[in-house]
Coordinates of C-alpha atoms and ligand atoms in Angstrom, one line a residue:
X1 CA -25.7 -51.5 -0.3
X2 CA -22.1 -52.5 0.3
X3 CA -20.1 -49.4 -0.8
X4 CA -17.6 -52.9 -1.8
X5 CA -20.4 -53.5 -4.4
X6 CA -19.6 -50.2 -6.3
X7 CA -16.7 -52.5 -7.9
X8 CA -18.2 -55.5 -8.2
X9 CA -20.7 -53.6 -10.5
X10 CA -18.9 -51.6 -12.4
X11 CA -16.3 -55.0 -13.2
X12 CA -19.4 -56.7 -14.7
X13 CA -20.4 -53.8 -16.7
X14 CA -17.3 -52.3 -17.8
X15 CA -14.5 -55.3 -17.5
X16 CA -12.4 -53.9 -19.4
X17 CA -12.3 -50.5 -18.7
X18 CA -9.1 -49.3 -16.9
X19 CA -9.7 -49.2 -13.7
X20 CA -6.2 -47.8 -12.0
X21 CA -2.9 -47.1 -14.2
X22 CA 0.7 -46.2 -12.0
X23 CA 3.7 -46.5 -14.0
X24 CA 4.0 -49.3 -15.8
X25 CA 0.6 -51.4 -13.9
X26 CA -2.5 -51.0 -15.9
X27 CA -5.5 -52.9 -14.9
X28 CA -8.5 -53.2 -16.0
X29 CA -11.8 -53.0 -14.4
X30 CA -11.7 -57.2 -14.2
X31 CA -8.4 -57.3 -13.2
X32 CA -8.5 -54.8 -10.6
X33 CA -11.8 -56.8 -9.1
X34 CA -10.5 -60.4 -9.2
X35 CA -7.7 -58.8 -7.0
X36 CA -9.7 -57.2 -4.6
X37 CA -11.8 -60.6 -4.4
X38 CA -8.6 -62.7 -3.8
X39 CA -7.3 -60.5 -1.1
X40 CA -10.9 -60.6 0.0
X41 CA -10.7 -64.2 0.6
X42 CA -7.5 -63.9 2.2
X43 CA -8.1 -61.6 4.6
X44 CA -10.9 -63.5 5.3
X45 CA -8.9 -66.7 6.6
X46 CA -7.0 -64.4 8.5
X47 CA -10.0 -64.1 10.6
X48 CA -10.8 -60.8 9.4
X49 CA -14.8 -59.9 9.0
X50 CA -17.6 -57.8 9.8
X51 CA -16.9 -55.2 12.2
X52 CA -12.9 -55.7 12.3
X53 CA -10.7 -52.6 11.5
X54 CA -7.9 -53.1 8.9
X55 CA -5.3 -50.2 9.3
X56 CA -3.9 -49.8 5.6
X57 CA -0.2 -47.7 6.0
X58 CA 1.2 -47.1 2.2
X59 CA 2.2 -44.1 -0.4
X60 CA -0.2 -43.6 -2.8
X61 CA -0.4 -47.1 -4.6
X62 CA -2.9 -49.4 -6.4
X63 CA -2.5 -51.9 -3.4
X64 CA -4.1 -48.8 -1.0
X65 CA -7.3 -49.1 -3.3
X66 CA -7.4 -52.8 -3.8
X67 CA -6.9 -52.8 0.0
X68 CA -9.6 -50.6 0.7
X69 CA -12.4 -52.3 -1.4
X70 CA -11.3 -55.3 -0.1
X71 CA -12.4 -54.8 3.5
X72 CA -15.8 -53.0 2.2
X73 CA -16.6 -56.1 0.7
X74 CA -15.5 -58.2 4.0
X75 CA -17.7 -55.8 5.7
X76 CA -14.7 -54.8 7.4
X77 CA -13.7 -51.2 8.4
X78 CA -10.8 -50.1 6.6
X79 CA -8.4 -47.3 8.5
X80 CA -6.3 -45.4 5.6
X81 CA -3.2 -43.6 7.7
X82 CA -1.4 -40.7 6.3
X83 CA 1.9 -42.1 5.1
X84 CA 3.6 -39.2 6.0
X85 CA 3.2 -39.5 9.6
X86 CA 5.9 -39.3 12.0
X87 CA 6.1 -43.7 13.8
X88 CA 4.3 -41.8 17.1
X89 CA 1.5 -40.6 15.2
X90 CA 0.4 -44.0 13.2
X91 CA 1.8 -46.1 15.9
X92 CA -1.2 -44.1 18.1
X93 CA -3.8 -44.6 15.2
X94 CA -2.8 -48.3 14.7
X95 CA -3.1 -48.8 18.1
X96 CA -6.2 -46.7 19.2
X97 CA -8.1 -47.8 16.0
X98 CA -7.9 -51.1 17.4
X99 CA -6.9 -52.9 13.8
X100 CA -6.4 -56.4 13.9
X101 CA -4.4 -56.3 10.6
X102 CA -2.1 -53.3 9.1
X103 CA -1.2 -53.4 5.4
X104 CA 2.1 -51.3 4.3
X105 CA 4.1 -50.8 1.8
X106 CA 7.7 -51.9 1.6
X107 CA 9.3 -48.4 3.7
X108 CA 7.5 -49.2 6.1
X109 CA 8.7 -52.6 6.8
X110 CA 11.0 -51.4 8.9
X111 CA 9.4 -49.1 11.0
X112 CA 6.3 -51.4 12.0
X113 CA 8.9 -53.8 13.1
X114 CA 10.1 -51.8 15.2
X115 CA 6.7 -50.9 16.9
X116 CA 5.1 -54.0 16.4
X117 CA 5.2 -54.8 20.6
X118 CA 3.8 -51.3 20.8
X119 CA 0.9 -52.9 19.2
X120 CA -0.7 -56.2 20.7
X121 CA -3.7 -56.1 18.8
X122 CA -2.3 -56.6 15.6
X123 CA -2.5 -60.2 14.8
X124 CA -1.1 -59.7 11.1
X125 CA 1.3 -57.1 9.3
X126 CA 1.1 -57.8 5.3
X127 CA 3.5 -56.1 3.1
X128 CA 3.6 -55.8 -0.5
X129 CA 7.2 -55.9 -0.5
X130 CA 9.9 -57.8 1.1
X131 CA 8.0 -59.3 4.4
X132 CA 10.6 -59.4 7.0
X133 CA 10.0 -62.1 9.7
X134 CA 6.6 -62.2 11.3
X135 CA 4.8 -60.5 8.4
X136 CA 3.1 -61.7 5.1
X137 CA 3.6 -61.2 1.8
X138 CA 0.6 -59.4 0.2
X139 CA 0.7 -61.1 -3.9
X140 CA 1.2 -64.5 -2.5
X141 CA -1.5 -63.6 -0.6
X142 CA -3.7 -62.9 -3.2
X143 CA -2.4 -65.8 -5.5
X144 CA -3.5 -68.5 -3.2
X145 CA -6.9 -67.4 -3.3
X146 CA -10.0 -67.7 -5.3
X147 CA -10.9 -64.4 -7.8
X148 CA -14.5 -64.4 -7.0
X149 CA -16.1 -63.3 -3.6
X150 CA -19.4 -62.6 -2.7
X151 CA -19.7 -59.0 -1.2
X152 CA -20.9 -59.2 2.6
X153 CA -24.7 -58.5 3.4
X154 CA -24.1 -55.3 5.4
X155 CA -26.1 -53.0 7.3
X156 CA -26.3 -49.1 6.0
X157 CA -25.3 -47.8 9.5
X158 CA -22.3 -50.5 9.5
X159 CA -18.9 -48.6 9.7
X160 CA -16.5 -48.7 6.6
X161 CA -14.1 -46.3 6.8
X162 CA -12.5 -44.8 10.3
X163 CA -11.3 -41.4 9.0
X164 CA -9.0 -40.4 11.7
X165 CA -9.2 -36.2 11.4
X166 CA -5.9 -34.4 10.4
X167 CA -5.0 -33.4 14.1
X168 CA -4.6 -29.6 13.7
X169 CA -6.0 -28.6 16.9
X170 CA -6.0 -32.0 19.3
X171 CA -5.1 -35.4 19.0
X172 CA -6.8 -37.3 16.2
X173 CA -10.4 -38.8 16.7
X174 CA -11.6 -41.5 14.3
X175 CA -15.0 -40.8 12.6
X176 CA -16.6 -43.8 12.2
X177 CA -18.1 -43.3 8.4
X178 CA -20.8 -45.7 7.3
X179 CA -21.8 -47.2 4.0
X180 CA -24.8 -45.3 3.9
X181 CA -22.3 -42.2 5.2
X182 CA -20.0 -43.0 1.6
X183 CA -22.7 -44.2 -0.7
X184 CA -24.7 -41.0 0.0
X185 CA -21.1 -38.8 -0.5
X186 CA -20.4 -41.1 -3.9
X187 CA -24.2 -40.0 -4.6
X188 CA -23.7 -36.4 -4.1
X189 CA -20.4 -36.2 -6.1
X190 CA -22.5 -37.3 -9.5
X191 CA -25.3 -34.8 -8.6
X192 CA -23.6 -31.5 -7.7
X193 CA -19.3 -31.9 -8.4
X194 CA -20.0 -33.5 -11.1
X195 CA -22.6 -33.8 -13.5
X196 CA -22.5 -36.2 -16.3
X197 CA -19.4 -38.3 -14.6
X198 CA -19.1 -41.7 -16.3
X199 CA -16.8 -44.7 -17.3
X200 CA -14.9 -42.5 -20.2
X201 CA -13.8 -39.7 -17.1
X202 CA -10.1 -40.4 -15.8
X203 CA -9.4 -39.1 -12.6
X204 CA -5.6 -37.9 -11.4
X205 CA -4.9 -38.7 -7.1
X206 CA -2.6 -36.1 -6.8
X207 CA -3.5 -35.8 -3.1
X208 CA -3.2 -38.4 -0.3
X209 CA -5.6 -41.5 -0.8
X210 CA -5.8 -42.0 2.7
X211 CA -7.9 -38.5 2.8
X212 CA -9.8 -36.5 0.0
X213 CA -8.6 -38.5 -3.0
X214 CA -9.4 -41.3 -1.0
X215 CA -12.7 -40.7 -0.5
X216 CA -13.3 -39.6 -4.4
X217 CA -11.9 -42.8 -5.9
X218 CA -15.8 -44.2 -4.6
X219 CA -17.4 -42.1 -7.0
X220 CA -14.8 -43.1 -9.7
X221 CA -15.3 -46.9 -8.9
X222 CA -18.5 -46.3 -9.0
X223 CA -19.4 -45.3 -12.8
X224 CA -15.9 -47.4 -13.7
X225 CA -13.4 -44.2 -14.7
X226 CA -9.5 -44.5 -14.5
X227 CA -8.1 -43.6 -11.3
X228 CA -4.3 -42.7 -12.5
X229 CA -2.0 -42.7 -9.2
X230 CA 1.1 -40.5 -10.1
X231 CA 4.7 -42.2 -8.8
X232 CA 5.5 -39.3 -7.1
X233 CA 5.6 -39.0 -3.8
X234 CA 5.5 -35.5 -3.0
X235 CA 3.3 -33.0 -5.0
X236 CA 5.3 -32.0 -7.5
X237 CA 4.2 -29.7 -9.8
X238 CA 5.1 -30.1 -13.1
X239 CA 4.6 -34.3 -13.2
X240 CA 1.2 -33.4 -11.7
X241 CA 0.5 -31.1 -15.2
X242 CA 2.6 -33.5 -17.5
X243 CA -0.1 -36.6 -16.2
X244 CA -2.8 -34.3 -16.9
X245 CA -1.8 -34.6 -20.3
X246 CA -0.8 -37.6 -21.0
X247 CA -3.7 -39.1 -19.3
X248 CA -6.3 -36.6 -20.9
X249 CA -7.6 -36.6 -16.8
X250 CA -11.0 -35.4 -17.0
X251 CA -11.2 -34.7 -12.9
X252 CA -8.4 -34.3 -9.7
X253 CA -8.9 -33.5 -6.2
X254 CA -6.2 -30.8 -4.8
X255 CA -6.0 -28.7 -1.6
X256 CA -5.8 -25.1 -2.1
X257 CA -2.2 -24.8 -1.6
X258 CA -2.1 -27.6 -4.6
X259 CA -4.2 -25.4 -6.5
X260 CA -2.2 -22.3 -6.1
X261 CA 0.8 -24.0 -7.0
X262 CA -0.4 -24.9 -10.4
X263 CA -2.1 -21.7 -11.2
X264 CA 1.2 -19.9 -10.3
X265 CA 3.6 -22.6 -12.0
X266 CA 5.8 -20.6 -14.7
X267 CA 6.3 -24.0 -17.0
X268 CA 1.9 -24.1 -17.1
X269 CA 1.3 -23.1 -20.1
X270 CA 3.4 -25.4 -22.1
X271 CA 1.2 -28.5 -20.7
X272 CA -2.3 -29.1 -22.7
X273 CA -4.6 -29.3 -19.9
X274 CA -7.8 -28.8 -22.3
X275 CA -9.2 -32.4 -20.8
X276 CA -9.6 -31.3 -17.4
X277 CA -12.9 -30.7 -16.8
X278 CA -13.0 -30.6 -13.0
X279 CA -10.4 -29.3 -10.6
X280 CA -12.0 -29.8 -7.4
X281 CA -10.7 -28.1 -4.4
X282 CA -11.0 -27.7 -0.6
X283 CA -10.3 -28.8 2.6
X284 CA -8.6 -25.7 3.5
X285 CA -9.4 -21.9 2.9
X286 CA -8.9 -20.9 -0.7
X287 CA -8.2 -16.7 -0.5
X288 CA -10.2 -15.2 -3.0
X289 CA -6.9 -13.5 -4.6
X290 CA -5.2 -16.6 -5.2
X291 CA -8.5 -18.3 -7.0
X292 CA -8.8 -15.0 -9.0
X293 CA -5.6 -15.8 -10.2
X294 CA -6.8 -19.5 -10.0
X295 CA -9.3 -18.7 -12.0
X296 CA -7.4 -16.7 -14.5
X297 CA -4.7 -19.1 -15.3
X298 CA -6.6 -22.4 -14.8
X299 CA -9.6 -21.3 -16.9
X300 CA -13.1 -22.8 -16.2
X301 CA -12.5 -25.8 -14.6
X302 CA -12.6 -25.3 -10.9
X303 CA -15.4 -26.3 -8.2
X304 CA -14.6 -26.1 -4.7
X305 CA -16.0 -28.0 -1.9
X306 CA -16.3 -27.8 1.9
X307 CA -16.5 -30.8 4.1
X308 CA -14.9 -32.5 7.0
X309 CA -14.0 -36.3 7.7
X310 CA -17.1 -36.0 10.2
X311 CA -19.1 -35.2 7.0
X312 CA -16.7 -36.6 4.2
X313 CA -16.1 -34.0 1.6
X314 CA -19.8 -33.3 1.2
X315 CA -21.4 -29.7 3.2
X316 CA -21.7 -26.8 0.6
X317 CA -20.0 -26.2 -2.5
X318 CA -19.4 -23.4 -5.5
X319 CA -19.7 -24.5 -8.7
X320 CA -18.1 -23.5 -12.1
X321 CA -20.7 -21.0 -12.8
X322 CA -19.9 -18.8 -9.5
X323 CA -15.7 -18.9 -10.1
X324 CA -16.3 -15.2 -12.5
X325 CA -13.2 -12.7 -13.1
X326 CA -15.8 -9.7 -13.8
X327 CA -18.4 -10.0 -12.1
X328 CA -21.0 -7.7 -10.3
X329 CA -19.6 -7.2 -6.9
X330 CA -22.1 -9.6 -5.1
X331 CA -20.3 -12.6 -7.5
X332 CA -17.1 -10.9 -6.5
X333 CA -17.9 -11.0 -2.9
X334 CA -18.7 -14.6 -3.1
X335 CA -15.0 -16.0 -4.4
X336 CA -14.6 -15.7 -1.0
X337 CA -17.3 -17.8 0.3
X338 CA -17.8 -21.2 0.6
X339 CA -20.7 -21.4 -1.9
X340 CA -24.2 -22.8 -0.8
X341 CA -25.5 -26.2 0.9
X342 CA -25.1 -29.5 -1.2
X343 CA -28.4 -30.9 -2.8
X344 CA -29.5 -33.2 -0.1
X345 CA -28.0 -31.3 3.1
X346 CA -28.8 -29.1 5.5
X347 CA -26.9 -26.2 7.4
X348 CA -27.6 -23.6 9.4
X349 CA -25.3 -21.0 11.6
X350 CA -26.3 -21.2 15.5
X351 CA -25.2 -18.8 18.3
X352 CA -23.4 -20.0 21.2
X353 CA -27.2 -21.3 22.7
X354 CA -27.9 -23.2 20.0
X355 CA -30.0 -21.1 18.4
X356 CA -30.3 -20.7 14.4
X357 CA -29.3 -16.9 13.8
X358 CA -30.8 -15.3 10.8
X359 CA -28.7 -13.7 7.7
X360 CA -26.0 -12.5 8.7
X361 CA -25.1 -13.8 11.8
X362 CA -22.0 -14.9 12.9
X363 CA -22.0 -18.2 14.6
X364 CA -21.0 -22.1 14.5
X365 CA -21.6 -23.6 11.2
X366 CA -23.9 -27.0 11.7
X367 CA -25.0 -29.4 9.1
X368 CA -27.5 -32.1 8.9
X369 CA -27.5 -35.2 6.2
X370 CA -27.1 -38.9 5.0
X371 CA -23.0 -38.0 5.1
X372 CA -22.9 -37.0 8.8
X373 CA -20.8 -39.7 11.0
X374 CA -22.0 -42.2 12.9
X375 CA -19.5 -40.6 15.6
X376 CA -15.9 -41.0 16.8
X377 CA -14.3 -44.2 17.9
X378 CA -14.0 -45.0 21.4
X379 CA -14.6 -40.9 22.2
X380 CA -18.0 -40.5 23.3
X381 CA -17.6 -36.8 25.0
X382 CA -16.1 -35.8 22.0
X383 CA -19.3 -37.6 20.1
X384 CA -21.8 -35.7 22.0
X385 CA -20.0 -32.2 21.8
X386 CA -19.6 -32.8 17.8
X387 CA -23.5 -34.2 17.5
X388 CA -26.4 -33.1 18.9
X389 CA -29.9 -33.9 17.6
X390 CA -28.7 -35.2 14.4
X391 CA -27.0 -32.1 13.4
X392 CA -23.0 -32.1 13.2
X393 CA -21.4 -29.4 14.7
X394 CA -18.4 -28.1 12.7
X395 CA -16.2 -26.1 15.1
X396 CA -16.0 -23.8 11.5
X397 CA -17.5 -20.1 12.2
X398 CA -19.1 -18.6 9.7
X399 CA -22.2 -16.8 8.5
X400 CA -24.9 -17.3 5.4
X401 CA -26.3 -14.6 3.1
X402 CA -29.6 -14.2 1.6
X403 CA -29.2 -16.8 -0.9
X404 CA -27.6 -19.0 1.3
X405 CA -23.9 -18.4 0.4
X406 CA -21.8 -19.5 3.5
X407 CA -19.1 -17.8 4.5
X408 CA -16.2 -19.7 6.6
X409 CA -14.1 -17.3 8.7
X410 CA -12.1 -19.3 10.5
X411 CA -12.0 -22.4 13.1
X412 CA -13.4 -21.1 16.3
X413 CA -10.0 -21.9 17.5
X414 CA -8.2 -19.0 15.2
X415 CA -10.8 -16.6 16.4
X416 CA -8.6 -13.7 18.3
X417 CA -10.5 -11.7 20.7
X418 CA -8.6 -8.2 20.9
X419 CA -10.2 -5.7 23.3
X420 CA -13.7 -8.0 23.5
X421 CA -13.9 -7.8 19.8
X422 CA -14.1 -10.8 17.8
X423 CA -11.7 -10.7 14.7
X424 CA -11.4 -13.2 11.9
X425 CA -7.8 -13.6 10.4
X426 CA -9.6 -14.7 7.3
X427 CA -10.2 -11.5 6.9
X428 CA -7.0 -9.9 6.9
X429 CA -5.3 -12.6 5.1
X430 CA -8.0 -11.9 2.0
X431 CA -6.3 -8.8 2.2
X432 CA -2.8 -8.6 2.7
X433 CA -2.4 -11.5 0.0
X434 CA -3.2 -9.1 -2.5
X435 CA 0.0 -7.3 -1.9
X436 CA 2.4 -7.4 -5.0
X437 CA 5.5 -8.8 -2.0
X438 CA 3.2 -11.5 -0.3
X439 CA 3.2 -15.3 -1.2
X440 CA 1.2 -16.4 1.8
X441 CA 0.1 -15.1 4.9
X442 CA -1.3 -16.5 8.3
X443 CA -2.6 -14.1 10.7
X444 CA -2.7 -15.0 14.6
X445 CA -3.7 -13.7 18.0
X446 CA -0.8 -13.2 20.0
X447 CA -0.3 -12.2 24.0
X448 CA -1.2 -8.2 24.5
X449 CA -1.2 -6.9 27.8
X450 CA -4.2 -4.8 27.3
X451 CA -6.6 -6.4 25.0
X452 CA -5.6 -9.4 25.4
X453 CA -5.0 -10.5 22.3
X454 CA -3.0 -8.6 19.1
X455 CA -3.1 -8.9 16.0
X456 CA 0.0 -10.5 13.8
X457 CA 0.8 -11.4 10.0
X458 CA 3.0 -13.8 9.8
X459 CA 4.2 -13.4 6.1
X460 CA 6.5 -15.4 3.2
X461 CA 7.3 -13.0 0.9
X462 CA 7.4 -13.4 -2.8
X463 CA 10.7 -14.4 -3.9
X464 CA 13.1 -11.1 -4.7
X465 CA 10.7 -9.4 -3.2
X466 CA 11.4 -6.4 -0.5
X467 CA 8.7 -5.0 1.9
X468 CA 8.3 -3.8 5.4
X469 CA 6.2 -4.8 8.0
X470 CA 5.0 -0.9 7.9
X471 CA 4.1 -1.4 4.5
X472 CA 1.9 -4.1 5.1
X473 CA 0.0 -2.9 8.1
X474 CA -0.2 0.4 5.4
X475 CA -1.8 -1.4 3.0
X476 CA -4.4 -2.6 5.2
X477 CA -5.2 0.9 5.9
X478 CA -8.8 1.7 3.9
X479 CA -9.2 -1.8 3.4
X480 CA -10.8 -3.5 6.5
X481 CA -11.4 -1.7 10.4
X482 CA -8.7 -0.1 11.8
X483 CA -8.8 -2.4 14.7
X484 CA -8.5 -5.4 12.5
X485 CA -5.1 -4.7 11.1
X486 CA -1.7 -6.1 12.4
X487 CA -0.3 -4.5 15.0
X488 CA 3.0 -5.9 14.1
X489 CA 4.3 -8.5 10.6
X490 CA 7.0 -11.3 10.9
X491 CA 8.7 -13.0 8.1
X492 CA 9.1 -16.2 7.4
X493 CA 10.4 -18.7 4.8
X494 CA 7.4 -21.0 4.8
X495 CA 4.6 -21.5 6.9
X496 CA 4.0 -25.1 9.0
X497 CA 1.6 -27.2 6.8
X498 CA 0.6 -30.9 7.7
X499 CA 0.5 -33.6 5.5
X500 CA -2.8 -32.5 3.3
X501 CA -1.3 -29.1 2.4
X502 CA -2.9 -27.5 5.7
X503 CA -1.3 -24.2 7.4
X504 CA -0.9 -25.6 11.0
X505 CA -1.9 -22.3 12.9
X506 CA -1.1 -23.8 16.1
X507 CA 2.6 -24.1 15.3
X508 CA 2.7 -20.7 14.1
X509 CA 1.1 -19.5 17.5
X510 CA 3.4 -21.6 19.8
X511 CA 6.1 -19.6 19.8
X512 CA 4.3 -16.5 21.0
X513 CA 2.6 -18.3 23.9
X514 CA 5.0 -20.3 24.9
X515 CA 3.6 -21.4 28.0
X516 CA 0.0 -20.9 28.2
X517 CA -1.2 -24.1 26.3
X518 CA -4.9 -23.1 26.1
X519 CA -4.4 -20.7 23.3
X520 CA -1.6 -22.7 21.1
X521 CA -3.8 -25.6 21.5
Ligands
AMP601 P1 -10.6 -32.3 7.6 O1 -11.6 -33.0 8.5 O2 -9.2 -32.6 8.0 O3 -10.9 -32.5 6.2 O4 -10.7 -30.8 7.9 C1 -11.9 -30.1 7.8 C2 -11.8 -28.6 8.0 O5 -11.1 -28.0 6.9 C3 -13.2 -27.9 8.0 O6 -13.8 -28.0 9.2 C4 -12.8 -26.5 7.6 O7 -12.3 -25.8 8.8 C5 -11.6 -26.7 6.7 N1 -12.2 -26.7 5.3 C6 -12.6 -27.7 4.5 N2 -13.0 -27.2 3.3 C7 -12.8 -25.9 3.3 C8 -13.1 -24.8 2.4 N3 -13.6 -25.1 1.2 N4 -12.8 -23.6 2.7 C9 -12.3 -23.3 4.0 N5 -12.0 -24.2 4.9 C10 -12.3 -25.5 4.6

């Protein structure tokens, strides 16, 4: 099925359901389809059809959705960019993605203008603001056409979405993600994140549409819910809460960072969050102290997930009924796991032959399902290192317990090898974030003469907070291997994040390394 045809369904059964409400815009289910179908048609005498790439550059808006479906039901591959990116970075996915069309909002009239000869395969820019010359205006656009379209005959291994990755270890590759890749991820959502999702649920993007929320407004089209797009564009805390209420949201996406910053806001408890059902988190490692307090403040709402854009949002996942406070110690082990394989997928841990390890074992996480990408765009090395007999391989290390509870300890990447033994910071960020004085914590290798690597916390403190580096490295004593603690602590104000909330351990390693690339990289 055309993953376009979610809409088209759920507009003849629920018309009148609201389908996406920012600000003052509220449209219904109809409303929101006869759009999509006239920009459909448009897009369509712009020469734009089965197997074309549509870059779509905007905040989180409306237009970003109706953008999105439209080239679904084109048969067309849309490529969502991070709006946050610096003009290098989406001028290189513009470019290398191929797009024959880009879509942006009115900010970034401007800077597309400025790039545009940067960019010869783009035949059409369409704003939905103020078009400067040589670009088109995205309502008049859709007012010149027809409202009904009939979806595109496509085939399940046909790409829809290029998911370029987040680019916090290399440059970013495009993972071509099919319909049969998103209609098996929508799937998934309604049988293990969330049960008994329907057309009364109401969904908050509070994260980036062109990644994770992206990706969940599928499922929402799917059984017609609300998809309520905050006007703000940074994540900021308390409008996030206050729409929770107004909105009675049922469901949100949020990265860990997100997460923490609501179960740790001081104004929290004067919202009424009693509608949220679902807080769904991942994408980055939650430490099991912060989701304890997570857990504490945000009550019994939260599932996390663990995916990647090469297997969108969908590998294993923790439901409400493993997030416990008092648990036996096995429960309490496994906050800090990644919880088990999703219904319909496969994963196993391999060693560095290829061979599946038994319980235990430390090794490369691999998975194998109806969600795994097609492969990357125009990348076929990095295709054949990432899939290999079907099965995706992650670059995540990790092992799996008796009953299947995975355990992610790092990127193979952040892996430091001090005196030939492998340590995981993972492991010594579980701990030192259970210090009183620590906000957040990234631990690192860094250059040692002798072992090679050492081991270093880089550390924000919790504000009006005084501790030593000494301390720290104390309080680690009794707590994990003697040869896993820091040998030394610096402190920071914040720690590097990219544009999905992500610590950026690369940045936080260049410094030390300076010049030997390999290891920064
Ligand atoms: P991206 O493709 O940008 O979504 O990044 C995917 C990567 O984020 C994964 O390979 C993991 O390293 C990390 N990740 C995703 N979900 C989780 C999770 N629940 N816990 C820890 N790390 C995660």
């Amino acid at each position: 099925m055309n993953i376009g045809t979610l809409l088209t369904k759920s507009a003849r059964t629920f018309p009148q359901n609201l389908a996406v409400a920012c600000g003052s815009r509220r449209w219904t289910y109809a409303r929101f389809n006869e759009r999509v179908n006239g920009l459909a048609n448009a897009f369509a005498r712009l020469g734009i059809g089965r197997g074309v790439h549509v870059a779509i550059l905007m905040q989180n808006l409306p237009e970003m959705l109706e953008s999105m479906f439209a080239c679904f039901k084109l048969g067309a591959a849309a490529v969502p960019i991070n709006f946050r990116l610096h003009p290098n970075e989406f001028a290189f996915v513009i470019d290398h993605s191929e797009s024959e069309v880009v879509v942006i909002s009115s900010e970034f009239n401007a800077p597309i203008s400025q790039i545009k000869d940067r960019l010869p395969r783009v035949r059409h820019v369409v704003t939905i603001a103020g078009a400067q010359e040589r670009m088109l205006d995205y309502e008049t656009l859709i007012r010149a056409e027809h409202a009904a379209f009939a979806d595109v005959d496509v085939a399940p291994d046909d790409v829809a979405w290029v998911f370029y990755t987040s680019g916090t270890t290399a440059q970013p590759k495009g993972a071509l993600l099919t319909h049969r890749n998103l209609l098996a991820m929508t799937m998934n959502f309604y049988s293990d994140i969330c049960q008994g999702f329907g057309p009364d649920d109401v969904v908050l993007h509070a994260a980036p549409l062109s990644h994770g929320s992206g990706l969940y407004a599928l499922p929402n089209v799917g059984k017609a819910a609300a998809n309520v797009i905050p006007e703000t564009i940074s994540f900021d805390v308390d409008r996030i809460l206050e729409a929770v209420e107004r909105y009675r949201v049922t469901n949100m996406f949020a990265a860990p960072t997100m997460v923490k910053r609501m179960a740790e806001c001081p104004a929290l408890h004067r919202y009424d969050l009693r509608s949220l059902k679902i807080l769904n988190y991942g994408g980055a490692p939650m430490l099991a102290e912060d989701l304890r307090i997570a857990i504490e403040e945000l009550g019994p709402c939260l599932v996390q997930l663990y995916g990647q854009g090469e297997s969108p949002m969908t590998i294993t996942y923790m439901p409400h009924s493993d997030h416990v406070l008092n648990g036996t110690s096995q429960q309490m082990k496994r906050l800090s796991s990644v919880g088990f394989a999703r219904t319909d997928v496969e994963v196993k841990i391999l060693d560095d032959e290829g061979y599946q390890l038994p319980t235990g074992g430390i090794g490369q996480i691999v998975t194998r399902s109806d969600m795994v990408m097609k492969g990357y765009w125009r990348n076929p090395r990095a295709t054949a290192d990432a899939l290999k007999d079907g099965w995706l391989h992650t670059g995540d290390v990790g092992y799996m317990d008796e009953d299947g509870y995975v355990f992610l300890l790092d990127r193979s990447k952040d892996l430091i090898i001090s005196g030939g033994e492998n340590i995981y910071p993972r492991e010594i960020e579980e701990v030192l974030v259970r210090h009183t004085a620590v906000f957040e914590v990234a631990v690192i290798g860094v250059p040692h003469p002798e072992w090679g690597e050492a081991v270093k916390a880089v550390v924000v403190p919790n504000p009006g907070c005084e501790v030593s580096g000494d301390e720290l490295i104390d309080f680690c004593k009794g707590r994990i291997a003697s040869f896993k603690k820091p040998g030394s602590v610096d402190f920071v104000e914040e720690l590097p994040k990219n544009n999905y909330g992500k610590i950026v351990k690369n940045l936080i390693r260049a410094p030390y390394w300076e010049d030997r690339q390999s290891k920064v990289i």
